Coordinates of C-alpha atoms and ligand atoms in Angstrom, one line a residue:
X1 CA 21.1 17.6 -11.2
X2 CA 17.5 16.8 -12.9
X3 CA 14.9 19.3 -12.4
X4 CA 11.6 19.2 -10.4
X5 CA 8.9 20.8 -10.5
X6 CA 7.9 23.2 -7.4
X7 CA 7.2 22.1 -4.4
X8 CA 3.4 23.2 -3.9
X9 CA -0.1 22.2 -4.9
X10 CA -1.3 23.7 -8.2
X11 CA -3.9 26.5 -8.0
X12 CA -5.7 24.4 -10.9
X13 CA -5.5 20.7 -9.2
X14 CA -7.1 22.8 -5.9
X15 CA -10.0 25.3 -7.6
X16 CA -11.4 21.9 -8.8
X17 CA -13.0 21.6 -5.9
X18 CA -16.7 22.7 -5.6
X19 CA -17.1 22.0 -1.6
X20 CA -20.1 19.9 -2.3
X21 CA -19.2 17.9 0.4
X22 CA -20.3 14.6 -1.4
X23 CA -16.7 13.0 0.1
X24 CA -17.2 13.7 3.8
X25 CA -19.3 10.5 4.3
X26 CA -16.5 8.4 2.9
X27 CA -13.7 10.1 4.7
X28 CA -12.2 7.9 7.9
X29 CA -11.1 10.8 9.7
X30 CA -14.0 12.8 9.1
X31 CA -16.7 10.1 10.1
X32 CA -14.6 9.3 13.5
X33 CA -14.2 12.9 15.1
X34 CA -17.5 14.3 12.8
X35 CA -14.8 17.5 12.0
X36 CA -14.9 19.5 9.2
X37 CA -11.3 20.6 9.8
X38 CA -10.5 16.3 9.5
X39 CA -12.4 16.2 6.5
X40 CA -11.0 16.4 2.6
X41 CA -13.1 19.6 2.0
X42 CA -11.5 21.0 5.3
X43 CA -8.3 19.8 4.6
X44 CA -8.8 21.9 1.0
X45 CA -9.6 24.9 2.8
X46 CA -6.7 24.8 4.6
X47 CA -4.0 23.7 1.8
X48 CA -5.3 26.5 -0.1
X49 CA -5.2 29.0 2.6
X50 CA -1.8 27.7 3.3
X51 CA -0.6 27.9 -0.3
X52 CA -2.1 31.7 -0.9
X53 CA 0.0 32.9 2.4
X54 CA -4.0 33.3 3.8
X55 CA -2.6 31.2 7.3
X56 CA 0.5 30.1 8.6
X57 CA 1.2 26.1 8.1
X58 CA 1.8 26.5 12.2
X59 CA 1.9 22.8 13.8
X60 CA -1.9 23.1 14.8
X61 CA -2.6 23.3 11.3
X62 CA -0.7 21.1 9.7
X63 CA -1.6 18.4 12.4
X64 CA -5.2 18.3 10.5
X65 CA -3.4 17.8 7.4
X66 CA -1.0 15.0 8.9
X67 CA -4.1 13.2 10.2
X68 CA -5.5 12.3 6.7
X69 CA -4.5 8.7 5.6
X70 CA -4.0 9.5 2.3
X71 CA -6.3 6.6 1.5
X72 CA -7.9 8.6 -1.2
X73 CA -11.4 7.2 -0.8
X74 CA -12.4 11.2 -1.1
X75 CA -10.9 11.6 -4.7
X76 CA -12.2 8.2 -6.2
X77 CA -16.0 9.6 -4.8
X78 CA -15.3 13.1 -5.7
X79 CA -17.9 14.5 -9.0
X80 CA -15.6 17.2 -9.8
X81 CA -12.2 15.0 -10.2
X82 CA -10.1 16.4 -7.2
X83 CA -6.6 15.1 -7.2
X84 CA -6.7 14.8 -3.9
X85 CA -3.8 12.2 -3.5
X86 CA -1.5 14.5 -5.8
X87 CA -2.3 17.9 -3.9
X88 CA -2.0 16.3 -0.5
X89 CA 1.3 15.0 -1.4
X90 CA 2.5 18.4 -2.9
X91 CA 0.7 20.1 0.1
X92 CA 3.1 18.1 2.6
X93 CA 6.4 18.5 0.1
X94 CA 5.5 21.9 0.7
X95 CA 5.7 22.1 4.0
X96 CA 9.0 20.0 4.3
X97 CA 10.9 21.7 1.8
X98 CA 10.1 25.1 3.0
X99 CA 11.7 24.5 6.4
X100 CA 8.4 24.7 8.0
X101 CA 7.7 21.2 9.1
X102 CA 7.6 19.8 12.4
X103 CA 9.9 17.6 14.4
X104 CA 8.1 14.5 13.7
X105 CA 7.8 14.9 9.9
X106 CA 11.3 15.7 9.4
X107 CA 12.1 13.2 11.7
X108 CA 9.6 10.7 10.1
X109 CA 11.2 11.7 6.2
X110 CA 15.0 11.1 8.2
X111 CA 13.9 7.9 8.8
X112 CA 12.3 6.4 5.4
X113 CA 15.5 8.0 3.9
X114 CA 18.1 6.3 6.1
X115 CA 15.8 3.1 7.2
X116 CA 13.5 2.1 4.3
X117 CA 15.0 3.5 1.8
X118 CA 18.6 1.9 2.7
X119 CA 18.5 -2.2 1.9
X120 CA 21.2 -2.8 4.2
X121 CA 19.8 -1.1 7.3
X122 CA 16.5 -2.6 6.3
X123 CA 17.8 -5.7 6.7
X124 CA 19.2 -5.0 9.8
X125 CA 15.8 -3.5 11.1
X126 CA 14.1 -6.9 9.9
X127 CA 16.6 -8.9 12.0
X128 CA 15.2 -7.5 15.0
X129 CA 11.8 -7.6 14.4
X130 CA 12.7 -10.8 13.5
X131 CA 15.1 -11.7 17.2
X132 CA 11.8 -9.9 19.1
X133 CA 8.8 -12.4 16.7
X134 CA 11.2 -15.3 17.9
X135 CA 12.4 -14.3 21.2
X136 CA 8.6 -15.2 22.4
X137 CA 8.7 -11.3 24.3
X138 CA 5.8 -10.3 21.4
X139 CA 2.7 -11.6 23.1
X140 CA 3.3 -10.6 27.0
X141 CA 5.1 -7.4 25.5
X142 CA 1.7 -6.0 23.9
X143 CA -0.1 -6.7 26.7
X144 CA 1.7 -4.4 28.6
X145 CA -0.2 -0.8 29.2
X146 CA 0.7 2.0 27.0
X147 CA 4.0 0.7 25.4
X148 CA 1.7 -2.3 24.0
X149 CA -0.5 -0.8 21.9
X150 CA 2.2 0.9 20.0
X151 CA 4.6 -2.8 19.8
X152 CA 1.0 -4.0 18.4
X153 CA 1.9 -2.3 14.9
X154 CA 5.0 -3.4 14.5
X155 CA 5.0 -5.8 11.1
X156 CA 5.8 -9.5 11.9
X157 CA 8.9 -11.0 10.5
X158 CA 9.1 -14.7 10.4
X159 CA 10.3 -16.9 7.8
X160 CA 12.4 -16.7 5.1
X161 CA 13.8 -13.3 3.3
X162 CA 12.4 -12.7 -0.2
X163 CA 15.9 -12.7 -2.1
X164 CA 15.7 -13.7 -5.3
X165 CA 17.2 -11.6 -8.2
X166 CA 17.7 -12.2 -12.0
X167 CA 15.4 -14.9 -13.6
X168 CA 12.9 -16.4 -10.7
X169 CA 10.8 -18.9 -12.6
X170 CA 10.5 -20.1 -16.1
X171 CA 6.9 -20.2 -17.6
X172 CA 5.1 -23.5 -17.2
X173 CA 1.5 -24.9 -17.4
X174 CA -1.0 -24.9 -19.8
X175 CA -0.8 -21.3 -21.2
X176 CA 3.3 -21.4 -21.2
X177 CA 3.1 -20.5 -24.9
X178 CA 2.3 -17.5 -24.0
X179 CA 5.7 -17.1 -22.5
X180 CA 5.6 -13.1 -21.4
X181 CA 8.4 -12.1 -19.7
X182 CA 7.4 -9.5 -16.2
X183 CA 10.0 -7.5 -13.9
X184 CA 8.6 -8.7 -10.2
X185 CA 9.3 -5.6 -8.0
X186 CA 10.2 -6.8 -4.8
X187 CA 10.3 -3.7 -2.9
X188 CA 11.3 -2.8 0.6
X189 CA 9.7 -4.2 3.5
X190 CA 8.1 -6.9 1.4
X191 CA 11.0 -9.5 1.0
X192 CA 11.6 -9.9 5.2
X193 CA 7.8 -9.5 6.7
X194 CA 5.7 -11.3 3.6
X195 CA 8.5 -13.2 1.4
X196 CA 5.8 -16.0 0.9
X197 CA 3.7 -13.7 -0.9
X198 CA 6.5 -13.3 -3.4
X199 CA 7.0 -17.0 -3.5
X200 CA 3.2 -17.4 -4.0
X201 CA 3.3 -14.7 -7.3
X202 CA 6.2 -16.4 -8.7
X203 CA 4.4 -19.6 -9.0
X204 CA 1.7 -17.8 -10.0
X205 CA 2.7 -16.1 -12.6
X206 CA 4.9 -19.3 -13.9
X207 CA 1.7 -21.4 -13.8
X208 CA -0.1 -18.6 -16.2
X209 CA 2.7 -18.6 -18.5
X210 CA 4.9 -15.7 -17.6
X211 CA 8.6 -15.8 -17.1
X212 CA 9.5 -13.7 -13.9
X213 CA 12.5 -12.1 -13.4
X214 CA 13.4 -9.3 -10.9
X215 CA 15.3 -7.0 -12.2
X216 CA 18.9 -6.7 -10.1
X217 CA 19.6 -3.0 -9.0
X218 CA 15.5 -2.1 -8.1
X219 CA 14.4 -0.8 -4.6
X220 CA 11.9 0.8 -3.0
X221 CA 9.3 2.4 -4.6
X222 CA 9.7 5.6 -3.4
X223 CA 5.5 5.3 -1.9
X224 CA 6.4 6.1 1.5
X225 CA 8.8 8.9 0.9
X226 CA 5.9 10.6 -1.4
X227 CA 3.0 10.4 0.7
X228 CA 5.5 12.1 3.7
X229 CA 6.0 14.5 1.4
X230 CA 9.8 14.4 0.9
X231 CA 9.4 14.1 -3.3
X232 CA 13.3 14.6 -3.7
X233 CA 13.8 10.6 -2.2
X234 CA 11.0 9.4 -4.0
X235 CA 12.3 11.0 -7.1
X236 CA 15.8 9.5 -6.7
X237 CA 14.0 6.2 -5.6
X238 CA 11.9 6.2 -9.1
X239 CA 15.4 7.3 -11.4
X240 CA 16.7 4.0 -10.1
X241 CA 13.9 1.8 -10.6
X242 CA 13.0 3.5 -14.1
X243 CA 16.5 2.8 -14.9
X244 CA 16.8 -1.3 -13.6
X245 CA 13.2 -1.8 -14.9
X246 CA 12.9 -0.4 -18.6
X247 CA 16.3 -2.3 -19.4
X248 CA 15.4 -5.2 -18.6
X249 CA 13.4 -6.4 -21.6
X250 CA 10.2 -7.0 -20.0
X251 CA 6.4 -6.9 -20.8
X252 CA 4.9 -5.9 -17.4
X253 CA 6.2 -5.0 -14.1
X254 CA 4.3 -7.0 -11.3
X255 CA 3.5 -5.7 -8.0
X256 CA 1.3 -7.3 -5.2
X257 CA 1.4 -4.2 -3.0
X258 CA -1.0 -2.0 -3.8
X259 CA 0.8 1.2 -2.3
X260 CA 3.7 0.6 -4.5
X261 CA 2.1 -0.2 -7.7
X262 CA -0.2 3.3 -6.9
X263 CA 3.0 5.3 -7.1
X264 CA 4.7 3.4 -9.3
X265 CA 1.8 4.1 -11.8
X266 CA 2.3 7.7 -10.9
X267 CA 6.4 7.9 -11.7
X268 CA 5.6 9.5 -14.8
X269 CA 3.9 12.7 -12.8
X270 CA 6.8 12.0 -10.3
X271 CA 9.6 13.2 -12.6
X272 CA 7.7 14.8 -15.6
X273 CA 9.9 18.0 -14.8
X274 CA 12.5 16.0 -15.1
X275 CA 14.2 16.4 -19.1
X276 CA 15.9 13.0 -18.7
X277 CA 13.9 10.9 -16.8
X278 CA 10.2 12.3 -17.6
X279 CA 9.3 10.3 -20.7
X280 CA 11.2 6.9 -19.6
X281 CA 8.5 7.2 -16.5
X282 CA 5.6 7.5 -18.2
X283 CA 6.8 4.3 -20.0
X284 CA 7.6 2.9 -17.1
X285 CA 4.1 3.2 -15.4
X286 CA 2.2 2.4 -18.4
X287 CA 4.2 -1.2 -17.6
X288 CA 3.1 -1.3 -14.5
X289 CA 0.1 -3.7 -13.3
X290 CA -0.9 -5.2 -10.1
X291 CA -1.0 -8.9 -10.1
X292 CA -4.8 -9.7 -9.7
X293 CA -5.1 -6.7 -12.4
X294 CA -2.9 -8.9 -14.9
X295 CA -4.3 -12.1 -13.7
X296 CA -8.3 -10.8 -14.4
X297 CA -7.3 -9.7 -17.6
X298 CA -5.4 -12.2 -19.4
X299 CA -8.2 -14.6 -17.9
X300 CA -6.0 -16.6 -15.9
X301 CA -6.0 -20.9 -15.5
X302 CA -9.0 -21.9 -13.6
X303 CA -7.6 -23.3 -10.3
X304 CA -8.2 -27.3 -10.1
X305 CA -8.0 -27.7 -6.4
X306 CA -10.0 -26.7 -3.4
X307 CA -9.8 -23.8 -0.8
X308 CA -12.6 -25.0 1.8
X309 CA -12.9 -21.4 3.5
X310 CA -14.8 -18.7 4.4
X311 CA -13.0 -15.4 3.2
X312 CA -13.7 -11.9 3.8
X313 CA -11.6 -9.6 1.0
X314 CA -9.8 -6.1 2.8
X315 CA -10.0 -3.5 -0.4
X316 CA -6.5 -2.1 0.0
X317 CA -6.5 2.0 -0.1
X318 CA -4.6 2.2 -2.9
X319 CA -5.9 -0.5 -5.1
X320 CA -9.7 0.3 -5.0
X321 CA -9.8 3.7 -4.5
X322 CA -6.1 5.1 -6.0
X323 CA -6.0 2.8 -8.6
X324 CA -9.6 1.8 -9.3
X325 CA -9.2 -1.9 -8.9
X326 CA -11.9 -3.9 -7.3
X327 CA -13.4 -6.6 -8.9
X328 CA -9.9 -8.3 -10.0
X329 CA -9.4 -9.5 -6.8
X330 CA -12.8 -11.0 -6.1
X331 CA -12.6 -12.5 -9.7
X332 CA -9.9 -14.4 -8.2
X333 CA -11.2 -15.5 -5.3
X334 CA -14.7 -16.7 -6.9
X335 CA -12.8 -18.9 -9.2
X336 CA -11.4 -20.6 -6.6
X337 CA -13.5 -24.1 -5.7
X338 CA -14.7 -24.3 -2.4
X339 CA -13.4 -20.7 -1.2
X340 CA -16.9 -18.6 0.3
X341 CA -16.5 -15.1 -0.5
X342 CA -18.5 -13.1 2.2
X343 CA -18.4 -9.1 1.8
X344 CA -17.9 -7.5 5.0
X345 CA -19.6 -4.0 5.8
X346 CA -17.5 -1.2 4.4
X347 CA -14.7 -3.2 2.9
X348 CA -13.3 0.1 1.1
X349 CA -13.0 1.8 4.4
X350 CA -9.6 2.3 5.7
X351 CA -8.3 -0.3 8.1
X352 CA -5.9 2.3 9.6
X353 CA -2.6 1.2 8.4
X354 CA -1.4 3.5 5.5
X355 CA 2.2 2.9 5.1
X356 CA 3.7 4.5 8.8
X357 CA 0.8 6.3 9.7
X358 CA -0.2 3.4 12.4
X359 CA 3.2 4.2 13.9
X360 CA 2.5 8.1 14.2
X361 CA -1.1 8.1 14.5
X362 CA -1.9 4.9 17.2
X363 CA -5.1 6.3 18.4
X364 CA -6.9 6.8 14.9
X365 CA -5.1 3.8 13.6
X366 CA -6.6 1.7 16.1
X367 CA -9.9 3.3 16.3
X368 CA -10.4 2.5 12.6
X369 CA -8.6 -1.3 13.1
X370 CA -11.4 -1.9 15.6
X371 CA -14.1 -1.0 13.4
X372 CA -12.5 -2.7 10.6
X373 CA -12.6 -6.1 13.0
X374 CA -16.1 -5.7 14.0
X375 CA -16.7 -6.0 10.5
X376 CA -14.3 -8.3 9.6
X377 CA -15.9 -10.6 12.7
X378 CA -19.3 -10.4 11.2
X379 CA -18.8 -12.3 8.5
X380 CA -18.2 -15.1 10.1
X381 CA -14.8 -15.1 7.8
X382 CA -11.9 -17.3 9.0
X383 CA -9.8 -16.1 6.4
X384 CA -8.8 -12.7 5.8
X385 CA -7.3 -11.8 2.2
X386 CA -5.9 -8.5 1.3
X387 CA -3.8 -7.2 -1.5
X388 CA -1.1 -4.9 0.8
X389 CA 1.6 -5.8 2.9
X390 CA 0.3 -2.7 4.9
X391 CA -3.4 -3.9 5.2
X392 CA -1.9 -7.4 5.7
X393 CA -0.1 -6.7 8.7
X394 CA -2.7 -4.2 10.4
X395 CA -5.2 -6.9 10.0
X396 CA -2.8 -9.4 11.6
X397 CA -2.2 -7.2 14.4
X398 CA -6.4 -6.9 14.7
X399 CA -6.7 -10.4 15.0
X400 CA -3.9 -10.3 18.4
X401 CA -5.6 -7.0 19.4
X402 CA -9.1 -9.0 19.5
X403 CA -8.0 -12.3 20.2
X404 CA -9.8 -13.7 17.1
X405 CA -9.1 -16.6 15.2
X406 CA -8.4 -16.5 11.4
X407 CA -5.2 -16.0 9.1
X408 CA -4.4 -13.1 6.7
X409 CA -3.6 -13.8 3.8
X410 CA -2.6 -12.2 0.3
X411 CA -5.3 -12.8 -3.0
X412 CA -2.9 -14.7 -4.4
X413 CA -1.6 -17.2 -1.8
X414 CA -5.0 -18.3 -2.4
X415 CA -5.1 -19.2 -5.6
X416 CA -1.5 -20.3 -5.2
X417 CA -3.0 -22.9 -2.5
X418 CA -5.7 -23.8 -5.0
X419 CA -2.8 -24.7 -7.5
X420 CA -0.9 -27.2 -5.5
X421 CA -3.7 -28.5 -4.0
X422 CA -4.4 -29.9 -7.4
X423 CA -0.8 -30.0 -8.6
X424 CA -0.5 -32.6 -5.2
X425 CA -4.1 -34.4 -5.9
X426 CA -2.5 -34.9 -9.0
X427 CA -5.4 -32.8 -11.0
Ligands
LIG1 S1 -13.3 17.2 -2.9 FE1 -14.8 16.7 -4.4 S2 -16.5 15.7 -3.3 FE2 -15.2 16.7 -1.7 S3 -16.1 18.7 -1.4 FE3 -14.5 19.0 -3.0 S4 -15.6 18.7 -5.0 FE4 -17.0 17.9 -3.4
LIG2 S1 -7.4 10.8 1.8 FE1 -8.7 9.5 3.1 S2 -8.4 10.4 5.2 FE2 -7.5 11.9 3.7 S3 -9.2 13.3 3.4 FE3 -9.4 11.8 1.8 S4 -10.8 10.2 2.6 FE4 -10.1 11.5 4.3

């Protein structure tokens, strides 16, 4: 059995906070209910007092600390370099592992052990999401008081399953002599509710000169398990992906979901107690890139073809603010012709989705989807484009909830539409 390291926030990560308070403004949960206690320098407070044996972590208490999104828009604001995301997530493995937790967390780690982290149940899941999208039940169903709101967030599965393994697409195009070969990870929910967007990086990729292969024996990332704070999954989740990843002779490993590819590029802080695993982590996650992050970097093939739209780009969580990529994305989407990149008003803020958390948390999900489509509707944006398969499908489920127009789409359908557009004008 590998070792880990304890369950519990360090006493350095948490005296790095000065309780200037600079992060309260940029805090969801703190700017709906104006709390202190729903606010990261709150939410300190009480970690610590938790940790020093100061409080109990009785279910009051820990409600404030279940409420946070993990979005980490406090720690990519905060002067002093709080770790928020990492003492959070050792805050709630904490609590779990110490026999402390309530019903719904255990029950809530239960699940994303036995459901999500299980392909074969996960299939089984997405088959009836996928009977109750075509069963035509989804639209009178959400109308229906109190049970609709909560069948509003469940992800939409249509179309074909994701399933490809072993060597996906050969490099092609003009920068082919590049010929790079990157590990695709395909993830868990990804393959059944947004398989196009995996068809759409394959081309992608192939047309910028990358071979793509993904890697047989990979899973889940592990992201979901971590933020709920049960580290042992996400640990066992990472071993197996470290292991089908590293061997598999490749330069980069792709992901166009920005929760994953946050935690992936965290597996080396994941298992660094861990003697075997610890150093093959760290290599992993140097590896790991999302796809707009390689495509702005290598630069990419100018797009020949057209997008006439109006877009509006949805920072995902854990791209802008966990991972510190912004501009990437919109680098993409000015490049494509015709495409009208309008900024909405806070486009960083949460959209209330964060992995389950819409599930457990309706109210404050929905309160921050609102805002997020009164912004969204003032752009004037007919297109939505995101970088998360989370965002992706709040956003969807925003446009039912408001009965707008508009599509959500993924960065890099986009330019994937811009390259057959002028693959089919013959451009
Ligand atoms: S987390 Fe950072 S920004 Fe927030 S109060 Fe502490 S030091 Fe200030
Ligand atoms: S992670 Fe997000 S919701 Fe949680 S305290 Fe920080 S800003 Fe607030």
């Amino acid at each position: 059995m590998a070792a880990t390291r304890p369950f519990a926030p360090s006493d350095a990560d948490l005296s790095r906070c000065v309780h200037c308070g600079l992060c309260l403004q940029h805090c969801p949960t703190y700017t709906e209910t104006g709390l202190e206690t729903e606010s990261p320098r709150g939410r300190l407070y009480l970690i610590r007092a938790i940790a020093e044996e100061r409080i109990e972590p009785t279910p009051g208490a820990l409600a404030h600390l279940d409420l946070c999104l993990q979005c980490r828009n406090c720690e990519a604001v905060c002067p002093s370099g709080v770790p928020y995301g990492r003492i959070m997530e050792s805050a709630r493995a904490g609590v779990l592992a110490g026999g402390r937790a309530p019903l719904a967390w255990r029950l809530r780690a239960l699940f994303l052990r036995q459901v999500i982290a299980r392909p074969g149940r996960m299939a089984a899941l997405a088959a009836i999401l996928r009977l109750y999208r075509a069963s035509g039940l989804r639209a009178p169903a959400e109308r229906l008081p109190f049970l609709g709101e909560r069948l509003l967030l469940a992800p939409t599965v249509s179309g074909r399953p994701f399933r490809g393994r072993g060597v996906l697409a050969q490099p092609r195009g003009p920068a082919c002599r590049q010929a790079r070969r990157v590990g695709l990870l395909t993830g868990c929910i990804m393959p059944y509710a947004f398989g196009r967007v995996h068809e759409a990086t394959v081309r992608v990729l192939a047309r910028n000169g990358f071979e793509v292969v993904a890697p047989p024996g990979q899973g889940c990332c592990g992201a979901l398990h971590a933020h709920a704070g049960d580290r042992a999954a996400a640990q066992a989740l990472a071993r197996r992906n470290v292991d089908a990843l590293l061997d598999a002779g490749i330069d980069a490993v792709v992901l166009n979901s920005a929760g994953c590819g946050s935690t992936m590029k965290e597996y080396g802080e994941l298992l660094a107690d861990d003697g075997e695993y610890a150093a093959k982590a760290e290599r992993l996650a140097g590896l790991v890139r999302d796809v707009s992050e390689l495509l702005a970097a290598l630069p990419f093939e100018p797009p020949g073809g057209r997008v006439e739209a109006t877009v509006t780009y949805q920072d995902a969580c854990h791209l802008a603010h966990a991972q510190r990529i912004k501009d990437a994305p919109r680098s993409i989407l000015a490049a494509v012709p015709g495409l009208r990149l309008v900024e909405m008003e806070q486009a960083d803020r949460c959209c209330g989705s964060a992995g389950i958390y819409s599930l457990a948390h309706r109210e404050m999900s929905l309160a921050l989807l609102d805002a997020k489509m009164r912004a969204i509707a003032a752009t004037g944006a007919e297109v939505i484009a995101a970088a998360n398969p989370g965002c992706m499908a709040q956003l969807e489920a925003g446009l039912r909830r408001h009965r707008m127009r508009g599509r959500v789409v993924h960065v890099v359908e986009l330019l994937d539409q811009a390259y057959r557009q002028a693959e089919r004008g013959g451009s």
